[in-house]
CSV table of C-alpha atoms and ligand atoms in Angstrom, one decimal:
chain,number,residue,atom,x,y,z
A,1275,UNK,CA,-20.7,57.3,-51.2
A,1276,UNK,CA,-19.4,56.7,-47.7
A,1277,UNK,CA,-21.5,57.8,-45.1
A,1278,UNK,CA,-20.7,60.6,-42.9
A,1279,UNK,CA,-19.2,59.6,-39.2
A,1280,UNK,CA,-20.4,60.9,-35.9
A,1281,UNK,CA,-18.6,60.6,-32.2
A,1282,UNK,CA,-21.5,60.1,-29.7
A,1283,UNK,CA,-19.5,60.1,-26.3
A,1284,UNK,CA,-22.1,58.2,-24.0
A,1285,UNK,CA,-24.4,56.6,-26.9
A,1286,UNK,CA,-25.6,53.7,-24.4
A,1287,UNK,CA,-27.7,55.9,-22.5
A,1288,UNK,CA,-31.1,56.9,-22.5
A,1289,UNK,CA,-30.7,60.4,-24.5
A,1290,UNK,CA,-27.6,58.7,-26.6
A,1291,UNK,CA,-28.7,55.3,-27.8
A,1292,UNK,CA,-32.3,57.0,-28.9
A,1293,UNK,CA,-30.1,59.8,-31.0
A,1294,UNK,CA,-27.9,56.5,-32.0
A,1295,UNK,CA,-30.9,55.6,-33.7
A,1296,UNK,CA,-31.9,58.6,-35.8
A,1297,UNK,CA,-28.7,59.3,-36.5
A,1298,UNK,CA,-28.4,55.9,-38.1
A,1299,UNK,CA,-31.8,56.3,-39.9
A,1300,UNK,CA,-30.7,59.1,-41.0
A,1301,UNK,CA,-27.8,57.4,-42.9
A,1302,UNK,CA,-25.1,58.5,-40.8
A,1303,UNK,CA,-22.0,56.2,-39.2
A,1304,UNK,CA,-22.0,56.0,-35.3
A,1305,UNK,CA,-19.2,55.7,-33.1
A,1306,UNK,CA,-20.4,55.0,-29.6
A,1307,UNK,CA,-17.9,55.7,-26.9
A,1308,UNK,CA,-19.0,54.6,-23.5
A,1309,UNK,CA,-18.1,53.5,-19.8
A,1310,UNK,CA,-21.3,51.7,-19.2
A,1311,UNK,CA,-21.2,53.3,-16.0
A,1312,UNK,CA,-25.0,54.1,-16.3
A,1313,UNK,CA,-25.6,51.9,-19.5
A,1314,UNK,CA,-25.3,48.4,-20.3
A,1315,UNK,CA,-23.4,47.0,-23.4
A,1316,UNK,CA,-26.9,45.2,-24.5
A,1317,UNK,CA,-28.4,48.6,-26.0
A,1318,UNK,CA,-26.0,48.1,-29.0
A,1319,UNK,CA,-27.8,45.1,-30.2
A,1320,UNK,CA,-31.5,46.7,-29.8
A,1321,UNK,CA,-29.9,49.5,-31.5
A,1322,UNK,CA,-29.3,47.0,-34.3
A,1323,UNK,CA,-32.5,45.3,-34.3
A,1324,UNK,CA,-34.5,48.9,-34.9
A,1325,UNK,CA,-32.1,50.3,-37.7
A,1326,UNK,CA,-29.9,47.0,-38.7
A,1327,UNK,CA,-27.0,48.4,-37.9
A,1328,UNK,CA,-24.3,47.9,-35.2
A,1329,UNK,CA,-22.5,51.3,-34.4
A,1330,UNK,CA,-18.5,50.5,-33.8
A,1331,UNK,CA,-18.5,50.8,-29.5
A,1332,UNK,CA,-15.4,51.9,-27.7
A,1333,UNK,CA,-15.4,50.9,-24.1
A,1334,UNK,CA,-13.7,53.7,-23.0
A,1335,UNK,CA,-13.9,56.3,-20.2
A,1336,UNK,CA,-13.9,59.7,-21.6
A,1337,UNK,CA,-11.6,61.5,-18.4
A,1338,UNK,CA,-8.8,58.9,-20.1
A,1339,UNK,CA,-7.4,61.6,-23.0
A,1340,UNK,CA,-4.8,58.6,-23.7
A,1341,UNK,CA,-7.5,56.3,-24.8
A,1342,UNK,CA,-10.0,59.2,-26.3
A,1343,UNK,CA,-6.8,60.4,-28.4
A,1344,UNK,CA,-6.5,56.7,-29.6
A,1345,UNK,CA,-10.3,56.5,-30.9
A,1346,UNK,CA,-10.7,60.0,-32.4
A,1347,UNK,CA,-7.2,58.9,-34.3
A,1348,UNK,CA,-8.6,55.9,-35.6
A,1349,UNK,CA,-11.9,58.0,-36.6
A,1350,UNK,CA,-10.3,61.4,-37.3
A,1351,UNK,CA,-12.5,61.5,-40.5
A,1352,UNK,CA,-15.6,62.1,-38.5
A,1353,UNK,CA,-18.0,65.2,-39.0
A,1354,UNK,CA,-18.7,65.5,-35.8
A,1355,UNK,CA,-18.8,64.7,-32.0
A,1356,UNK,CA,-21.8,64.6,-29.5
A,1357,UNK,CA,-21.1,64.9,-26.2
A,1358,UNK,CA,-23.9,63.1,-23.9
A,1359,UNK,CA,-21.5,61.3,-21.4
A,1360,UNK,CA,-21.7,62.8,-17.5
A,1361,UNK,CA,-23.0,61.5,-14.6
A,1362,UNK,CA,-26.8,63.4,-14.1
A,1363,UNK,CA,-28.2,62.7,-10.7
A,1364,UNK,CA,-28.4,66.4,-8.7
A,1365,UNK,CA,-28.6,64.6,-5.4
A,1366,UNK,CA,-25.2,62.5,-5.7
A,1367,UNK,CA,-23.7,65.4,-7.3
A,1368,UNK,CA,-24.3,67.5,-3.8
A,1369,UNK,CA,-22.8,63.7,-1.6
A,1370,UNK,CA,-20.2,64.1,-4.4
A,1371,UNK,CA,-18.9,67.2,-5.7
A,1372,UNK,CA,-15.3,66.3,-6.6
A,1373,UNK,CA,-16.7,62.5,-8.3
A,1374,UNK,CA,-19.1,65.5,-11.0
A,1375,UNK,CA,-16.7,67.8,-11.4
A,1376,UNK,CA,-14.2,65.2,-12.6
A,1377,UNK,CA,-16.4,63.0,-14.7
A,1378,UNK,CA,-17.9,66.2,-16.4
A,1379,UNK,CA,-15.5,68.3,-16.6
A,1380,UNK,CA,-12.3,66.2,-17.5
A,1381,UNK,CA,-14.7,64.5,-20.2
A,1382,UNK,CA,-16.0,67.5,-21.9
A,1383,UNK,CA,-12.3,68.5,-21.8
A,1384,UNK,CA,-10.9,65.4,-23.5
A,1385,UNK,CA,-13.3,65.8,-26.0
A,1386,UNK,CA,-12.4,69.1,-26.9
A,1387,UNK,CA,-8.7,68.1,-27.0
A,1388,UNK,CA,-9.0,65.6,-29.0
A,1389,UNK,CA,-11.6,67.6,-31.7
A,1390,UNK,CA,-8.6,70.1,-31.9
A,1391,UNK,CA,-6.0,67.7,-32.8
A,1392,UNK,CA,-7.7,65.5,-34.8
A,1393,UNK,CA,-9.7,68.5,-36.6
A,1394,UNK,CA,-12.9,67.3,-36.7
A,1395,UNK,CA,-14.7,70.6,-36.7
A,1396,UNK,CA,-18.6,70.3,-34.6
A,1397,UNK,CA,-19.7,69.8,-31.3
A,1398,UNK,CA,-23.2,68.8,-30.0
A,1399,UNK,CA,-23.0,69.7,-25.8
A,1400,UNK,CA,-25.8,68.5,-23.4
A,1401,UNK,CA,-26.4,70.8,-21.7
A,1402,UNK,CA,-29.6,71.5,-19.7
A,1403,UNK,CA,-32.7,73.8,-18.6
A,1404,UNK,CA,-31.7,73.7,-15.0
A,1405,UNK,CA,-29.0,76.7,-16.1
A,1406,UNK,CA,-31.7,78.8,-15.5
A,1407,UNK,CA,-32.5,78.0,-12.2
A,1408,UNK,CA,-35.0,80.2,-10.9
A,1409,UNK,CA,-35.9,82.8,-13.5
A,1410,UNK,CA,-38.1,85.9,-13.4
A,1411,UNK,CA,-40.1,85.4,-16.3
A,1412,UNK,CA,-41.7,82.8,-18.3
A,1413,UNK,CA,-40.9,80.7,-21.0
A,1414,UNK,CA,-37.1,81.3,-20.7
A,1415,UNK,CA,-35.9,82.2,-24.3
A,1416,UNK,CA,-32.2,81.7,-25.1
A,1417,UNK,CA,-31.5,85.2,-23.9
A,1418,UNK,CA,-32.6,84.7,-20.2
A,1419,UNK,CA,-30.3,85.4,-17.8
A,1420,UNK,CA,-28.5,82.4,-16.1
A,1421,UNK,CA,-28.8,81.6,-12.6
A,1422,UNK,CA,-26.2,80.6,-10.2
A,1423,UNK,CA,-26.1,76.6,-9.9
A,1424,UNK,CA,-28.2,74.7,-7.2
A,1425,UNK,CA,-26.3,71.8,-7.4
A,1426,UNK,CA,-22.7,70.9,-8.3
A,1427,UNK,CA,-24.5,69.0,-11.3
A,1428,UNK,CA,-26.0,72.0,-12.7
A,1429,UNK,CA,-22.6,73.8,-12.0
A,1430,UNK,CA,-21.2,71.5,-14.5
A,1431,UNK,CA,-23.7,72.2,-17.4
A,1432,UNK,CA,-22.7,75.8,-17.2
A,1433,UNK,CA,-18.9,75.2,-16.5
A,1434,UNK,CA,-19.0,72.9,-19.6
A,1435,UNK,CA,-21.1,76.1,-21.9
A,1436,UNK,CA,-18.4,78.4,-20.7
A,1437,UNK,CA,-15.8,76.0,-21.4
A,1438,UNK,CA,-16.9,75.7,-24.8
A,1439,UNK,CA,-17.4,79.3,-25.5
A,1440,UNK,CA,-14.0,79.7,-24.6
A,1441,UNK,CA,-12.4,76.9,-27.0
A,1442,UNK,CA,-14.8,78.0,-29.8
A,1443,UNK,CA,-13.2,81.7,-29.4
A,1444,UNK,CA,-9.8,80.1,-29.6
A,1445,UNK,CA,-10.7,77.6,-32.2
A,1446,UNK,CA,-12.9,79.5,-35.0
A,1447,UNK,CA,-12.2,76.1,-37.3
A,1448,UNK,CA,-14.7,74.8,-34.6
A,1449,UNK,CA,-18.8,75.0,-34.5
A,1450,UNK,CA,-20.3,74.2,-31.4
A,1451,UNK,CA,-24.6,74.2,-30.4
A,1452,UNK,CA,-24.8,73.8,-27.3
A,1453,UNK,CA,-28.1,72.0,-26.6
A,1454,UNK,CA,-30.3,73.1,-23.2
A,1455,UNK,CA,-32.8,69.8,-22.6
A,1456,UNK,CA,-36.1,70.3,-20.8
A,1457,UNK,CA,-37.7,67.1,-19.3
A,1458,UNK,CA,-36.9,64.4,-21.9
A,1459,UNK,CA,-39.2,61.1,-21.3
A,1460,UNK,CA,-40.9,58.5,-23.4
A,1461,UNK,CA,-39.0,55.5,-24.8
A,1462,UNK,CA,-38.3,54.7,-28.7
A,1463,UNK,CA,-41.5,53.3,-30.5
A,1464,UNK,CA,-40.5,49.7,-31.0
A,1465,UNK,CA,-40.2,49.5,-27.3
A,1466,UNK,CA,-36.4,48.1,-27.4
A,1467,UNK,CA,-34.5,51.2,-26.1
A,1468,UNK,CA,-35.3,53.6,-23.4
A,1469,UNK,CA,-34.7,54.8,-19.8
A,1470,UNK,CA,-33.1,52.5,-17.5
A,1471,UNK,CA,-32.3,54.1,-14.4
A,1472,UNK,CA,-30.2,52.6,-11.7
A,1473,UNK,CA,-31.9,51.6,-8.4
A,1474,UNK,CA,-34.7,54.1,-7.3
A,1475,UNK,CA,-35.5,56.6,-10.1
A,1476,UNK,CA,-35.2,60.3,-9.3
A,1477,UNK,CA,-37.0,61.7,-11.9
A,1478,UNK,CA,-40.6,61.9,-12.1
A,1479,UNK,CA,-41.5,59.8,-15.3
A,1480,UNK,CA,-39.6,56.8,-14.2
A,1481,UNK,CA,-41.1,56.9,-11.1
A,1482,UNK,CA,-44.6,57.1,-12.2
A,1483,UNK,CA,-44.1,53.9,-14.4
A,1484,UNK,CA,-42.4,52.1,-11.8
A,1485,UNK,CA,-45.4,52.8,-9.3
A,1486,UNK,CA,-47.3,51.8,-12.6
A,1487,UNK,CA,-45.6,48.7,-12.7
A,1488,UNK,CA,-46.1,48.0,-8.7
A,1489,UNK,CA,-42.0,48.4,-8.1
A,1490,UNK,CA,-42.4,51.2,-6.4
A,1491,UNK,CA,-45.8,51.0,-3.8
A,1492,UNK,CA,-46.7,54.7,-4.4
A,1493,UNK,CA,-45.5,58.1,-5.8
A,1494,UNK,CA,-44.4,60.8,-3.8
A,1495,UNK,CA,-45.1,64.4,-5.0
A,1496,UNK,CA,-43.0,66.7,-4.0
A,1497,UNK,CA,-44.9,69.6,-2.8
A,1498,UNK,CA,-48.4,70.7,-3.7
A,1499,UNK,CA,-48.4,74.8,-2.4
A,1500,UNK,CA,-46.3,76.3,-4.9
A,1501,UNK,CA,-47.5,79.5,-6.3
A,1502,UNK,CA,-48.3,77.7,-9.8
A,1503,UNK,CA,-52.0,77.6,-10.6
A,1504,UNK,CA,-52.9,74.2,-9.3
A,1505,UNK,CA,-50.1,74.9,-6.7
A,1506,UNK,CA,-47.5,71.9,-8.2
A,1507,UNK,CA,-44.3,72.6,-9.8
A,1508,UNK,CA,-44.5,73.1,-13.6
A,1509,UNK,CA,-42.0,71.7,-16.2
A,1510,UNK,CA,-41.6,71.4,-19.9
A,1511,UNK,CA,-41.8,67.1,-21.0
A,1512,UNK,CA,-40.2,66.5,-24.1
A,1513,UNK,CA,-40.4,63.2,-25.9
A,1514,UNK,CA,-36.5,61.9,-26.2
A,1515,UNK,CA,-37.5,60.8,-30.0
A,1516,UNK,CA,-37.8,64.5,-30.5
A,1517,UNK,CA,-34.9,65.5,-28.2
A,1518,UNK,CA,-32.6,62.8,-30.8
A,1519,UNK,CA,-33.6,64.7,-33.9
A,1520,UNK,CA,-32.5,67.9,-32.9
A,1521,UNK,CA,-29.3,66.7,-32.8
A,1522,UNK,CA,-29.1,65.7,-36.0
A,1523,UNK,CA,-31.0,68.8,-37.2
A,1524,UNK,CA,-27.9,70.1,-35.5
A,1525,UNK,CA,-25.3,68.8,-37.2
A,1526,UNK,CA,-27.1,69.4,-40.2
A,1527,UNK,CA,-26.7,73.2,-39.2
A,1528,UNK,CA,-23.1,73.4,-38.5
A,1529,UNK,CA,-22.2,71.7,-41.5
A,1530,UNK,CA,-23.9,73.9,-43.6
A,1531,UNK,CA,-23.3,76.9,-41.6
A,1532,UNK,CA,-20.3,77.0,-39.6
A,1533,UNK,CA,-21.9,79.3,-37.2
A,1534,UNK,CA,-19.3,79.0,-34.1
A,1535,UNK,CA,-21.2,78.9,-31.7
A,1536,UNK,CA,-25.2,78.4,-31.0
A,1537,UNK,CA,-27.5,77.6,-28.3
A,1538,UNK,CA,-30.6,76.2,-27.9
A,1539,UNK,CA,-33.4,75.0,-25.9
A,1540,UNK,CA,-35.3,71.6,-26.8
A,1541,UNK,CA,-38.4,71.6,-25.5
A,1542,UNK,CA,-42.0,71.3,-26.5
A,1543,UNK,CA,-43.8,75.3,-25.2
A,1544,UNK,CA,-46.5,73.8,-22.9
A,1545,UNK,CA,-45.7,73.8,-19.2
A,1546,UNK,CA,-47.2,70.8,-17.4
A,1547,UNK,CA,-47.8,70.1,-13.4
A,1548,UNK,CA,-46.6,67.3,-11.9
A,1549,UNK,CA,-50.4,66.6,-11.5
A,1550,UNK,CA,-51.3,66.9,-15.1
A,1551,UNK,CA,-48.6,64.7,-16.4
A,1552,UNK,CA,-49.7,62.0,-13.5
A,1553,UNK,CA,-53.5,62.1,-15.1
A,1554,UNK,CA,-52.4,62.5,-18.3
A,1555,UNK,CA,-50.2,59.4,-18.3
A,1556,UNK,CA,-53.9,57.5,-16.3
A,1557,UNK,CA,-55.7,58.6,-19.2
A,1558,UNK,CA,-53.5,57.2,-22.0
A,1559,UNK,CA,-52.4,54.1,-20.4
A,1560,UNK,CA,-55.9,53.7,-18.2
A,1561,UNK,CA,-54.3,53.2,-15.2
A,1562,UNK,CA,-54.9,54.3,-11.9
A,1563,UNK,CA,-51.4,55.8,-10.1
A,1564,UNK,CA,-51.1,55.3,-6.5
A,1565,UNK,CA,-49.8,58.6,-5.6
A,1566,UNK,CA,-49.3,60.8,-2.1
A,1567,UNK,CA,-48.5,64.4,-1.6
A,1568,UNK,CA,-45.0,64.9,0.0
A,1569,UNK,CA,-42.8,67.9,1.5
A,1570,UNK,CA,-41.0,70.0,-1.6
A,1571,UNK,CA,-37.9,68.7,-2.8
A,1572,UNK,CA,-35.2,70.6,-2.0
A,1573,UNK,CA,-33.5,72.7,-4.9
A,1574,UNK,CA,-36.9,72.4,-7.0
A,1575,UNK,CA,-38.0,75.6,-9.1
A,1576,UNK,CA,-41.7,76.0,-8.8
A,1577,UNK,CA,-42.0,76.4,-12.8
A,1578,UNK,CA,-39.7,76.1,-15.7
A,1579,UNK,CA,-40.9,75.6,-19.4
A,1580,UNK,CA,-38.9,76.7,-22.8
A,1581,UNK,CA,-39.5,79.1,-25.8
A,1582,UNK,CA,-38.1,76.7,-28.2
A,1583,UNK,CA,-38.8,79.0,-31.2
A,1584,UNK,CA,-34.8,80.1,-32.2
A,1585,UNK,CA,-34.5,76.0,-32.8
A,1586,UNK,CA,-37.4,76.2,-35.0
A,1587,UNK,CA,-36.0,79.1,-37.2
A,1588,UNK,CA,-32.6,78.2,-37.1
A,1589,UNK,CA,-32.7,74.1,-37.1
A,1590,UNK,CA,-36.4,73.7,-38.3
A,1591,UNK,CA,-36.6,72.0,-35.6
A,1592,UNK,CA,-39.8,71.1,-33.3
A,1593,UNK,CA,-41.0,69.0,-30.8
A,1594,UNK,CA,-43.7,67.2,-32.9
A,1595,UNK,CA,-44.4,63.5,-31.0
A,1596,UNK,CA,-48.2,64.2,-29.1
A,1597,UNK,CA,-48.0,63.4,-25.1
A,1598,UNK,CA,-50.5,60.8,-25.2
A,1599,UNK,CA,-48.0,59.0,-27.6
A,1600,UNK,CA,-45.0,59.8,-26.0
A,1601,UNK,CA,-46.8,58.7,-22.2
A,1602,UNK,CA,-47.7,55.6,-24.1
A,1603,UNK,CA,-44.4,54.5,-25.3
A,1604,UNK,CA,-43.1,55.5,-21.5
A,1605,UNK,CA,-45.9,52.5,-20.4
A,1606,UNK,CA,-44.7,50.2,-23.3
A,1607,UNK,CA,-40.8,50.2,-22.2
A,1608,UNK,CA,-41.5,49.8,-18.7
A,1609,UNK,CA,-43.9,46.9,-18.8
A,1610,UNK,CA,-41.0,45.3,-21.7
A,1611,UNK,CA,-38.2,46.1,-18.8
A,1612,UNK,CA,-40.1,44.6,-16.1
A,1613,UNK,CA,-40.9,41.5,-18.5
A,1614,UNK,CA,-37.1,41.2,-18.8
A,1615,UNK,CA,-36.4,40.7,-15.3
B,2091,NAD,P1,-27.5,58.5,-19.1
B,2091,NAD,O1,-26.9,58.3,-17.8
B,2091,NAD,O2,-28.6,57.6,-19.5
B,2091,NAD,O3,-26.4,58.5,-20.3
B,2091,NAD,C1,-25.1,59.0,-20.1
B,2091,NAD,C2,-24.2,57.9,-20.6
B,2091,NAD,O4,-22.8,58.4,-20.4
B,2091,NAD,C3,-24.2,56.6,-19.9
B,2091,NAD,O5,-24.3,55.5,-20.8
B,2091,NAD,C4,-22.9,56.5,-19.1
B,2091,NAD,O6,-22.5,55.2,-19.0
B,2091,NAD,C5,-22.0,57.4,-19.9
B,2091,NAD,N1,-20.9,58.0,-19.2
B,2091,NAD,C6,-21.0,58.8,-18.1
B,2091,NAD,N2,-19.7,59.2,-17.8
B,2091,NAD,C7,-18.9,58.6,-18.7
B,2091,NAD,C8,-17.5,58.7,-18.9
B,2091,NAD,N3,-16.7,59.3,-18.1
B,2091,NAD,N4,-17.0,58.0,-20.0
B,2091,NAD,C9,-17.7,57.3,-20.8
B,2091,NAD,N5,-19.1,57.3,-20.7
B,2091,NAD,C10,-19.6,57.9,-19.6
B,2091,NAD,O7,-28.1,60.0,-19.2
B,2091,NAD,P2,-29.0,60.7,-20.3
B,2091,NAD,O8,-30.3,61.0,-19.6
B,2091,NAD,O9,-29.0,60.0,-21.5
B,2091,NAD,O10,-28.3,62.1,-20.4
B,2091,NAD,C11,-27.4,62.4,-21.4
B,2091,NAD,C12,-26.8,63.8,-21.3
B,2091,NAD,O11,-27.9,64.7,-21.2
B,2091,NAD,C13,-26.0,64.0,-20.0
B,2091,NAD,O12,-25.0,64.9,-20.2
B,2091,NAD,C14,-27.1,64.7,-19.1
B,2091,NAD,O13,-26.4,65.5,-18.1
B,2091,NAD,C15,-27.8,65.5,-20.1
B,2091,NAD,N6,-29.2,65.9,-19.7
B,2091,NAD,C16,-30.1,64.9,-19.4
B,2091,NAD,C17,-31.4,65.2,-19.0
B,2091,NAD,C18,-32.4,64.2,-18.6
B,2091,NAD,O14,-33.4,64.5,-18.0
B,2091,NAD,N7,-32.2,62.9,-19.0
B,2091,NAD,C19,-31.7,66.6,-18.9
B,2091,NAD,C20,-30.8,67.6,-19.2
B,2091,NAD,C21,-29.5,67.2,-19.6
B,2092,UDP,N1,-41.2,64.9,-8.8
B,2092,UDP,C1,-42.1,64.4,-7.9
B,2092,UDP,N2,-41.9,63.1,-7.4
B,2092,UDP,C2,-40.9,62.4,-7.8
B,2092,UDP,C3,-39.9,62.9,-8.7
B,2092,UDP,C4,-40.1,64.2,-9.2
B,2092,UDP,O1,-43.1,65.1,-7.5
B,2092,UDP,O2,-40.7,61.2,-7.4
B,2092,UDP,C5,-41.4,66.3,-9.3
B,2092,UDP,C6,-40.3,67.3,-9.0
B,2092,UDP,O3,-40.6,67.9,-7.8
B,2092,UDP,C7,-40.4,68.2,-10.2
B,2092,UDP,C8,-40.9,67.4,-11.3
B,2092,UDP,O4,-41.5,66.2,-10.7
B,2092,UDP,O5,-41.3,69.2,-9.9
B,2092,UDP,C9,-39.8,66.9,-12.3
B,2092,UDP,O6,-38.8,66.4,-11.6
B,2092,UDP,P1,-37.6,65.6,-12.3
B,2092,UDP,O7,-36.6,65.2,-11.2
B,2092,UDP,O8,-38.1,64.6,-13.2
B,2092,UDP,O9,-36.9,66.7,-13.2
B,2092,UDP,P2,-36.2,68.1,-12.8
B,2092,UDP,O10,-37.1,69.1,-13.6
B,2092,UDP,O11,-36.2,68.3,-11.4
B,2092,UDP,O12,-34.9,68.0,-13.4
């Protein structure tokens, strides 16, 4: 029997190449299409040495619907596309509106073209928790209101839901879940894939390994008088392993169900501090962070963690890796990336 063929638009990076992986191990085809302009063309051979496979790579830009129409012809038997290419960093995305807006939007676009002409009928979006920007309660279900943007970057993520919710109502042949990420960090077990930011990180996990790793000479945190209980900002860490399966569990869901369309937030429950996850990642690796408090960040919510329970009942879907695990395999990838260079 042939196996059934998935579109992963941005597959190289850190989210992509780890759902690459379980989508592979769980005996799908994978068609990578890629710019490498975060990524580098090397991933595709780890991605082989962990599953022994080598998906089919397009080096294409997704804003080019000449070249996207070419690759979904060629692999207009495919069950389904995910969508992870955009460019992600908030603070370029305020420099550069106009350079997000295109990349995003003319991508996501594209994509959606192309699944019209070519028929192939489901849609994974990334989308992202930062839609909620500031809400009034805690843990934001599904159902809790959107906030205006804070950054052109976040405007993007709820452009592209809208966008989608728009094509789905035109389109009832298509299924679309659109997929709201928490904090994603942690590497693949077999230390051969995970995040590779360019130059200095801006998230907190990449930092913190980096200081590890004596790159960086200390960590700044951003803020310690929030109204939180320890008076840092609180998010919801995910480990990326888990954030891969739900996209096949997603998939999985569509095909069976055609539901139009869904939404759902992938992340574990537990809100952490930015202190916590600094002493939780000391504790499993035994390493001592050098680490200063810093002004607040501009644009950063004081707390944001998910009710992830609608994945569970609908997808049967959790996050299941522990965070000692998943801080350990952070430590792992950095120390192989910094052996590599
Ligand atoms: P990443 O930068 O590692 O991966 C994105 C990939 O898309 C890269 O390989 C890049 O080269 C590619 N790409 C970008 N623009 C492209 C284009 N026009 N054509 C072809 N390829 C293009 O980022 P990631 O962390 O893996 O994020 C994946 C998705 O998840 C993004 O849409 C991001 O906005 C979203 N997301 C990420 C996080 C996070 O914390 N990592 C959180 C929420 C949402
Ligand atoms: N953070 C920090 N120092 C850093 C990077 C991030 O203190 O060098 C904090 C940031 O203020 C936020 C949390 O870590 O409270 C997570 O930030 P990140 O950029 O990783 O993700 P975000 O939730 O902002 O998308």
């Amino acid at each position: 029997m042939s196996k059934s063929k998935i579109i992963i638009t941005g597959g190289c990076g850190y989210i992509g190449s780890h759902t690459a992986v379980a989508l592979q191990q769980a005996g799908f085809e994978v068609v990578i299409i890629d710019n490498l302009i975060n990524s580098q063309e090397n991933v595709l051979t780890r991605i082989s040495e962990i599953t022994g496979f080598k998906p089919q790579f397009e080096k294409v830009d997704c804003t080019n619907p000449i070249s996207m129409k070419d690759i979904f012809a060629k692999n207009n038997d495919a069950v389904g596309v995910i969508h992870f290419a955009a460019l992600k960093a908030v603070g370029e995305s305020v420099a550069q509106p106009i350079k997000y807006y295109k990349n995003n939007i003319n991508s996501l676009l594209n994509v959606l073209e192309s699944m019209i002409e070519f028929k192939i009928p489901n849609l994974v979006f990334s989308s992202s928790a930062c839609v909620y920007g500031e809400p009034e309660k805690l843990p934001v279900t599904e159902q809790t209101p959107l906030q205006p943007a804070t950054s052109p970057y976040g405007a993007t993520k709820v452009m592209g839901e809208n966008i989608i919710k728009d094509t789905i109502r035109a389109h009832p042949e298509l299924n679309a879940t659109l997929l709201r990420y928490f904090n994603p960090i942690g590497a693949h077990p077999s230390g051969k894939i995970g995040e590779l930011p360019n130059g200095i990180p801006n998230n907190l996990m990449p930092y913190i390994t980096q200081t590890a790793a004596g790159i960086r000479d200390k960590l700044s945190i951003f803020g310690n008088d929030y109204s939180t209980p320890d008076g840092y900002c609180i998010r919801d860490y995910i480990d990326v392993n888990d954030v891969a399966d739900a996209h096949i569990a997603a998939i999985q869901y569509m095909i069976k169900n055609k539901p139009g369309i869904e939404t759902f937030n992938l992340g574990t429950g537990r809100g952490l501090s930015v202190i916590e996850l600094i002493k939780a990642f000391e504790s499993a690796n035994n390493i001592k962070l050098n680490y200063i408090i810093a002004e607040r960040r501009p644009g950063d919510v004081p707390e944001l963690w998910a009710n992830a329970n609608l994945a569970n009942q609908k997808l049967g879907w959790k996050a299941k890796r522990s965070l000692e695990d998943t801080l350990k395999s952070a430590w792992q990838w950095q120390k192989n990336v910094s052996d590599l260079k």
